[in-house]
PDB file of C-alpha atoms in Angstrom:
ATOM      1  CA  MET Q 996      -0.011   0.052   0.070  1.00  0.00           C
ATOM      2  CA  THR Q 997       1.047   3.576  -0.626  1.00  0.00           C
ATOM      3  CA  LEU Q 998      -0.138   6.197   1.694  1.00  0.00           C
ATOM      4  CA  ILE Q 999      -1.234   9.240  -0.288  1.00  0.00           C
ATOM      5  CA  THR Q1000      -2.202  12.517   1.421  1.00  0.00           C
ATOM      6  CA  LEU Q1001      -4.087  14.930  -0.968  1.00  0.00           C
ATOM      7  CA  VAL Q1002      -3.610  18.692  -0.139  1.00  0.00           C
ATOM      8  CA  ARG Q1003      -5.911  21.323  -1.687  1.00  0.00           C
ATOM      9  CA  HIS Q1004      -3.668  24.254  -2.973  1.00  0.00           C
ATOM     10  CA  GLY Q1005      -3.534  27.146  -0.997  1.00  0.00           C
ATOM     11  CA  GLN Q1006      -5.987  30.302  -1.532  1.00  0.00           C
ATOM     12  CA  THR Q1007      -5.755  32.533  -4.665  1.00  0.00           C
ATOM     13  CA  ASP Q1008      -7.400  35.794  -5.544  1.00  0.00           C
ATOM     14  CA  TRP Q1009     -10.078  33.897  -7.581  1.00  0.00           C
ATOM     15  CA  ASN Q1010     -10.850  31.775  -4.311  1.00  0.00           C
ATOM     16  CA  LEU Q1011     -11.446  34.987  -2.393  1.00  0.00           C
ATOM     17  CA  GLU Q1012     -13.744  36.203  -5.044  1.00  0.00           C
ATOM     18  CA  ARG Q1013     -15.446  32.933  -5.281  1.00  0.00           C
ATOM     19  CA  ARG Q1014     -14.709  32.657  -9.107  1.00  0.00           C
ATOM     20  CA  ILE Q1015     -14.433  29.451 -10.989  1.00  0.00           C
ATOM     21  CA  GLN Q1016     -10.805  28.871 -11.891  1.00  0.00           C
ATOM     22  CA  GLY Q1017     -10.706  25.367 -13.443  1.00  0.00           C
ATOM     23  CA  SER Q1018      -7.732  25.122 -15.628  1.00  0.00           C
ATOM     24  CA  THR Q1019      -7.065  28.876 -15.522  1.00  0.00           C
ATOM     25  CA  ASP Q1020      -3.599  29.488 -14.097  1.00  0.00           C
ATOM     26  CA  ILE Q1021      -3.955  31.669 -11.031  1.00  0.00           C
ATOM     27  CA  PRO Q1022      -1.261  31.954  -8.750  1.00  0.00           C
ATOM     28  CA  LEU Q1023      -1.502  31.861  -4.962  1.00  0.00           C
ATOM     29  CA  ASN Q1024      -1.903  35.081  -2.897  1.00  0.00           C
ATOM     30  CA  GLU Q1025      -0.073  35.722   0.588  1.00  0.00           C
ATOM     31  CA  THR Q1026      -3.126  33.804   2.450  1.00  0.00           C
ATOM     32  CA  GLY Q1027      -2.473  31.002   0.111  1.00  0.00           C
ATOM     33  CA  ARG Q1028       1.291  30.772   0.952  1.00  0.00           C
ATOM     34  CA  ALA Q1029       0.358  30.858   4.642  1.00  0.00           C
ATOM     35  CA  ASP Q1030      -2.106  28.175   3.810  1.00  0.00           C
ATOM     36  CA  ALA Q1031       0.679  25.915   2.182  1.00  0.00           C
ATOM     37  CA  LEU Q1032       2.832  26.641   5.207  1.00  0.00           C
ATOM     38  CA  ALA Q1033      -0.089  25.597   7.704  1.00  0.00           C
ATOM     39  CA  ALA Q1034      -0.160  22.387   5.505  1.00  0.00           C
ATOM     40  CA  ALA Q1035       3.575  21.669   5.790  1.00  0.00           C
ATOM     41  CA  GLU Q1036       3.468  22.030   9.659  1.00  0.00           C
ATOM     42  CA  LEU Q1037       0.659  19.534  10.001  1.00  0.00           C
ATOM     43  CA  LEU Q1038       2.413  17.131   7.615  1.00  0.00           C
ATOM     44  CA  SER Q1039       5.737  17.653   9.467  1.00  0.00           C
ATOM     45  CA  ALA Q1040       4.297  15.236  12.209  1.00  0.00           C
ATOM     46  CA  GLY Q1041       4.688  12.328   9.820  1.00  0.00           C
ATOM     47  CA  THR Q1042       7.251  10.989   7.623  1.00  0.00           C
ATOM     48  CA  HIS Q1043       6.754  11.407   3.845  1.00  0.00           C
ATOM     49  CA  HIS Q1044       8.943  10.368   0.662  1.00  0.00           C
ATOM     50  CA  ALA Q1045       7.957  12.451  -2.147  1.00  0.00           C
ATOM     51  CA  VAL Q1046       5.456  15.275  -3.325  1.00  0.00           C
ATOM     52  CA  TYR Q1047       3.774  15.494  -6.542  1.00  0.00           C
ATOM     53  CA  ALA Q1048       1.361  18.320  -7.867  1.00  0.00           C
ATOM     54  CA  SER Q1049      -0.952  19.318 -10.555  1.00  0.00           C
ATOM     55  CA  PRO Q1050       0.990  21.271 -13.254  1.00  0.00           C
ATOM     56  CA  LEU Q1051      -1.021  24.544 -12.342  1.00  0.00           C
ATOM     57  CA  VAL Q1052       0.968  27.339 -10.673  1.00  0.00           C
ATOM     58  CA  ARG Q1053      -1.181  27.428  -7.609  1.00  0.00           C
ATOM     59  CA  ALA Q1054      -0.597  23.737  -6.969  1.00  0.00           C
ATOM     60  CA  GLN Q1055       3.099  23.936  -7.888  1.00  0.00           C
ATOM     61  CA  GLU Q1056       3.915  26.940  -5.501  1.00  0.00           C
ATOM     62  CA  THR Q1057       1.855  25.061  -2.650  1.00  0.00           C
ATOM     63  CA  ALA Q1058       3.939  21.876  -3.173  1.00  0.00           C
ATOM     64  CA  GLY Q1059       7.228  23.573  -3.478  1.00  0.00           C
ATOM     65  CA  ILE Q1060       6.541  25.414  -0.045  1.00  0.00           C
ATOM     66  CA  ILE Q1061       5.700  21.894   1.547  1.00  0.00           C
ATOM     67  CA  ALA Q1062       8.631  20.172  -0.128  1.00  0.00           C
ATOM     68  CA  GLY Q1063      11.058  22.882   1.306  1.00  0.00           C
ATOM     69  CA  HIS Q1064       9.557  22.894   4.624  1.00  0.00           C
ATOM     70  CA  LEU Q1065       9.741  19.042   4.963  1.00  0.00           C
ATOM     71  CA  GLY Q1066      13.386  18.869   3.268  1.00  0.00           C
ATOM     72  CA  LEU Q1067      12.074  16.751   0.176  1.00  0.00           C
ATOM     73  CA  ASP Q1068      13.215  16.959  -3.265  1.00  0.00           C
ATOM     74  CA  ALA Q1069      11.518  19.489  -5.675  1.00  0.00           C
ATOM     75  CA  PRO Q1070       7.663  18.314  -6.428  1.00  0.00           C
ATOM     76  CA  LEU Q1071       7.312  16.104  -9.316  1.00  0.00           C
ATOM     77  CA  THR Q1072       4.476  17.086 -11.753  1.00  0.00           C
ATOM     78  CA  THR Q1073       1.534  14.751 -12.510  1.00  0.00           C
ATOM     79  CA  ARG Q1074      -0.944  16.356 -15.058  1.00  0.00           C
ATOM     80  CA  ASP Q1075      -3.947  14.191 -14.417  1.00  0.00           C
ATOM     81  CA  MET Q1076      -4.169  15.685 -11.136  1.00  0.00           C
ATOM     82  CA  ARG Q1077      -5.254  19.233 -12.483  1.00  0.00           C
ATOM     83  CA  GLU Q1078      -8.582  20.950 -11.866  1.00  0.00           C
ATOM     84  CA  ARG Q1079     -11.666  20.113 -13.672  1.00  0.00           C
ATOM     85  CA  GLU Q1080     -11.938  21.985 -16.993  1.00  0.00           C
ATOM     86  CA  PHE Q1081     -15.125  24.023 -16.510  1.00  0.00           C
ATOM     87  CA  GLY Q1082     -15.386  25.082 -20.265  1.00  0.00           C
ATOM     88  CA  GLU Q1083     -17.743  28.065 -20.324  1.00  0.00           C
ATOM     89  CA  GLY Q1084     -17.926  28.166 -16.809  1.00  0.00           C
ATOM     90  CA  GLU Q1085     -14.201  29.132 -16.151  1.00  0.00           C
ATOM     91  CA  GLY Q1086     -13.972  32.733 -14.890  1.00  0.00           C
ATOM     92  CA  MET Q1087     -17.471  32.959 -13.426  1.00  0.00           C
ATOM     93  CA  LEU Q1088     -18.555  33.806 -10.142  1.00  0.00           C
ATOM     94  CA  VAL Q1089     -19.796  30.520  -8.257  1.00  0.00           C
ATOM     95  CA  ALA Q1090     -23.255  31.993  -7.738  1.00  0.00           C
ATOM     96  CA  ASP Q1091     -23.387  33.082 -11.481  1.00  0.00           C
ATOM     97  CA  TYR Q1092     -22.411  29.502 -12.483  1.00  0.00           C
ATOM     98  CA  LEU Q1093     -24.975  27.888 -10.150  1.00  0.00           C
ATOM     99  CA  GLU Q1094     -27.682  30.110 -11.626  1.00  0.00           C
ATOM    100  CA  ARG Q1095     -26.853  29.271 -15.123  1.00  0.00           C
ATOM    101  CA  PHE Q1096     -25.876  25.646 -14.925  1.00  0.00           C
ATOM    102  CA  THR Q1097     -27.918  24.690 -11.870  1.00  0.00           C
ATOM    103  CA  ASP Q1098     -25.363  22.314 -10.014  1.00  0.00           C
ATOM    104  CA  TRP Q1099     -21.862  20.923 -10.218  1.00  0.00           C
ATOM    105  CA  HIS Q1100     -22.938  17.883 -11.695  1.00  0.00           C
ATOM    106  CA  SER Q1101     -23.992  19.479 -14.967  1.00  0.00           C
ATOM    107  CA  ALA Q1102     -21.059  19.780 -17.459  1.00  0.00           C
ATOM    108  CA  PRO Q1103     -21.060  23.371 -19.243  1.00  0.00           C
ATOM    109  CA  PRO Q1104     -20.023  23.275 -22.833  1.00  0.00           C
ATOM    110  CA  GLY Q1105     -16.432  22.591 -23.164  1.00  0.00           C
ATOM    111  CA  ALA Q1106     -16.204  21.195 -19.586  1.00  0.00           C
ATOM    112  CA  GLU Q1107     -15.283  17.827 -18.237  1.00  0.00           C
ATOM    113  CA  SER Q1108     -17.763  15.688 -16.320  1.00  0.00           C
ATOM    114  CA  LEU Q1109     -17.095  14.870 -12.719  1.00  0.00           C
ATOM    115  CA  GLU Q1110     -16.714  11.122 -13.993  1.00  0.00           C
ATOM    116  CA  MET Q1111     -13.946  12.398 -16.351  1.00  0.00           C
ATOM    117  CA  VAL Q1112     -12.060  13.959 -13.507  1.00  0.00           C
ATOM    118  CA  ARG Q1113     -12.379  11.003 -11.231  1.00  0.00           C
ATOM    119  CA  ASP Q1114     -11.159   8.625 -13.852  1.00  0.00           C
ATOM    120  CA  ARG Q1115      -7.989  10.584 -14.887  1.00  0.00           C
ATOM    121  CA  ALA Q1116      -7.202  11.322 -11.080  1.00  0.00           C
ATOM    122  CA  LEU Q1117      -7.479   7.618 -10.262  1.00  0.00           C
ATOM    123  CA  GLY Q1118      -5.302   6.850 -13.208  1.00  0.00           C
ATOM    124  CA  ALA Q1119      -2.689   9.340 -12.028  1.00  0.00           C
ATOM    125  CA  LEU Q1120      -2.801   7.803  -8.238  1.00  0.00           C
ATOM    126  CA  ASP Q1121      -2.466   4.437  -9.776  1.00  0.00           C
ATOM    127  CA  VAL Q1122       0.566   5.452 -11.425  1.00  0.00           C
ATOM    128  CA  ILE Q1123       1.993   7.104  -8.342  1.00  0.00           C
ATOM    129  CA  ALA Q1124       1.274   3.875  -6.198  1.00  0.00           C
ATOM    130  CA  ARG Q1125       2.985   1.798  -8.803  1.00  0.00           C
ATOM    131  CA  THR Q1126       5.985   3.889  -9.079  1.00  0.00           C
ATOM    132  CA  SER Q1127       6.319   4.035  -5.090  1.00  0.00           C
ATOM    133  CA  ARG Q1128       5.807   0.322  -4.687  1.00  0.00           C
ATOM    134  CA  ARG Q1129       8.961  -0.225  -7.058  1.00  0.00           C
ATOM    135  CA  ARG Q1130      11.170   2.011  -5.152  1.00  0.00           C
ATOM    136  CA  SER Q1131       9.686   1.538  -1.529  1.00  0.00           C
ATOM    137  CA  THR Q1132      11.322  -0.390   1.216  1.00  0.00           C
ATOM    138  CA  PRO Q1133       8.902  -2.966   2.669  1.00  0.00           C
ATOM    139  CA  ALA Q1134       7.011  -0.354   4.779  1.00  0.00           C
ATOM    140  CA  ALA Q1135       4.374   1.795   2.944  1.00  0.00           C
ATOM    141  CA  GLU Q1136       5.488   4.790   1.365  1.00  0.00           C
ATOM    142  CA  SER Q1137       4.004   8.157   2.093  1.00  0.00           C
ATOM    143  CA  ILE Q1138       3.188  10.585  -0.818  1.00  0.00           C
ATOM    144  CA  ILE Q1139       1.987  13.919  -0.786  1.00  0.00           C
ATOM    145  CA  VAL Q1140      -0.077  15.102  -3.732  1.00  0.00           C
ATOM    146  CA  VAL Q1141      -0.961  18.855  -4.091  1.00  0.00           C
ATOM    147  CA  THR Q1142      -4.227  19.151  -6.201  1.00  0.00           C
ATOM    148  CA  HIS Q1143      -7.646  20.981  -6.519  1.00  0.00           C
ATOM    149  CA  GLY Q1144     -10.858  21.065  -4.755  1.00  0.00           C
ATOM    150  CA  GLY Q1145     -12.809  19.631  -7.720  1.00  0.00           C
ATOM    151  CA  VAL Q1146     -10.377  16.687  -7.767  1.00  0.00           C
ATOM    152  CA  ILE Q1147     -10.480  15.899  -4.104  1.00  0.00           C
ATOM    153  CA  ARG Q1148     -14.206  15.960  -4.028  1.00  0.00           C
ATOM    154  CA  SER Q1149     -14.488  13.473  -6.922  1.00  0.00           C
ATOM    155  CA  LEU Q1150     -12.028  11.079  -5.128  1.00  0.00           C
ATOM    156  CA  LEU Q1151     -13.793  11.545  -1.870  1.00  0.00           C
ATOM    157  CA  ASN Q1152     -17.139  10.829  -3.407  1.00  0.00           C
ATOM    158  CA  HIS Q1153     -15.636   7.739  -4.924  1.00  0.00           C
ATOM    159  CA  ALA Q1154     -13.573   6.403  -1.988  1.00  0.00           C
ATOM    160  CA  SER Q1155     -16.704   6.854   0.368  1.00  0.00           C
ATOM    161  CA  GLY Q1156     -19.261   5.116  -1.933  1.00  0.00           C
ATOM    162  CA  GLY Q1157     -21.012   8.596  -2.913  1.00  0.00           C
ATOM    163  CA  THR Q1158     -21.580   9.797   1.007  1.00  0.00           C
ATOM    164  CA  LEU Q1159     -18.821  12.366   0.859  1.00  0.00           C
ATOM    165  CA  PRO Q1160     -18.355  15.047   0.849  1.00  0.00           C
ATOM    166  CA  ARG Q1161     -21.885  15.982   2.053  1.00  0.00           C
ATOM    167  CA  GLU Q1162     -23.840  18.712   0.623  1.00  0.00           C
ATOM    168  CA  GLY Q1163     -22.469  22.116   1.879  1.00  0.00           C
ATOM    169  CA  ASP Q1164     -19.117  20.483   3.009  1.00  0.00           C
ATOM    170  CA  ILE Q1165     -16.385  22.958   2.369  1.00  0.00           C
ATOM    171  CA  LEU Q1166     -12.962  21.799   1.280  1.00  0.00           C
ATOM    172  CA  ARG Q1167     -10.824  24.591   2.705  1.00  0.00           C
ATOM    173  CA  ASN Q1168      -7.479  25.671   0.934  1.00  0.00           C
ATOM    174  CA  GLY Q1169      -4.805  23.796   2.466  1.00  0.00           C
ATOM    175  CA  SER Q1170      -6.975  20.910   3.732  1.00  0.00           C
ATOM    176  CA  LEU Q1171      -5.627  17.427   4.011  1.00  0.00           C
ATOM    177  CA  HIS Q1172      -7.241  14.124   3.022  1.00  0.00           C
ATOM    178  CA  ARG Q1173      -5.317  10.789   3.720  1.00  0.00           C
ATOM    179  CA  PHE Q1174      -5.917   7.592   1.455  1.00  0.00           C
ATOM    180  CA  GLU Q1175      -4.423   4.281   0.984  1.00  0.00           C
ATOM    181  CA  ALA Q1176      -3.689   3.397  -2.546  1.00  0.00           C
ATOM    182  CA  ALA Q1177      -2.801   0.489  -4.629  1.00  0.00           C
ATOM    183  CA  PRO Q1178      -3.289  -0.077  -8.414  1.00  0.00           C
ATOM    184  CA  GLY Q1179      -7.061  -0.324  -8.885  1.00  0.00           C
ATOM    185  CA  LEU Q1180      -7.756   0.626  -5.049  1.00  0.00           C
ATOM    186  CA  LEU Q1181      -8.484   3.856  -3.167  1.00  0.00           C
ATOM    187  CA  ARG Q1182      -9.397   3.668   0.422  1.00  0.00           C
ATOM    188  CA  LEU Q1183     -10.244   6.926   2.538  1.00  0.00           C
ATOM    189  CA  LEU Q1184      -8.348   6.899   5.757  1.00  0.00           C
ATOM    190  CA  GLU Q1185      -8.952   9.185   8.965  1.00  0.00           C
ATOM    191  CA  PRO Q1186      -9.443  12.746   8.659  1.00  0.00           C
ATOM    192  CA  ILE Q1187      -6.438  14.878   9.400  1.00  0.00           C
ATOM    193  CA  PRO Q1188      -7.470  17.664  11.747  1.00  0.00           C
ATOM    194  CA  ALA Q1189      -7.008  21.154  10.671  1.00  0.00           C
TER     195      ALA Q1189
END
């Protein structure tokens, strides 16, 4: 088994404005850098072997802060952990998006479905778990993956059999979610306190 901790990237100005980022490449703001450092502090209570990140700058910067704080190598990039592509919804305020497209399960023109996001993220975690098992000692390896709210939501939903996240649950910037992974398997572990 590989232990995988998913970390939501730190805050951006678009998060603060409640604007949908999707694949738009928005950097962290100062609060976002503090979110990344707070996540690193929580992670410092354990042993970790590698950091991966989505290719988007907000995830890359968060991962770099975490890796530096934990004394780990520079983050490896994993393209399939990028945020959901929202098509025509990109850049919209959340309230306007929900008014126009009704809910998060709808896929606006040019957007990925939640199932597409889940499937590509599961594929990425399979690759990470297989790579980890090849280089790991007999003990489980612990990997940090910095990604996005939409990706984490899709994986929580998958691993919980559709019970998480609950309606209205907020996945805050810098939040941590721990899983056990093996090829073809993703199991949600205990929540990590904030």
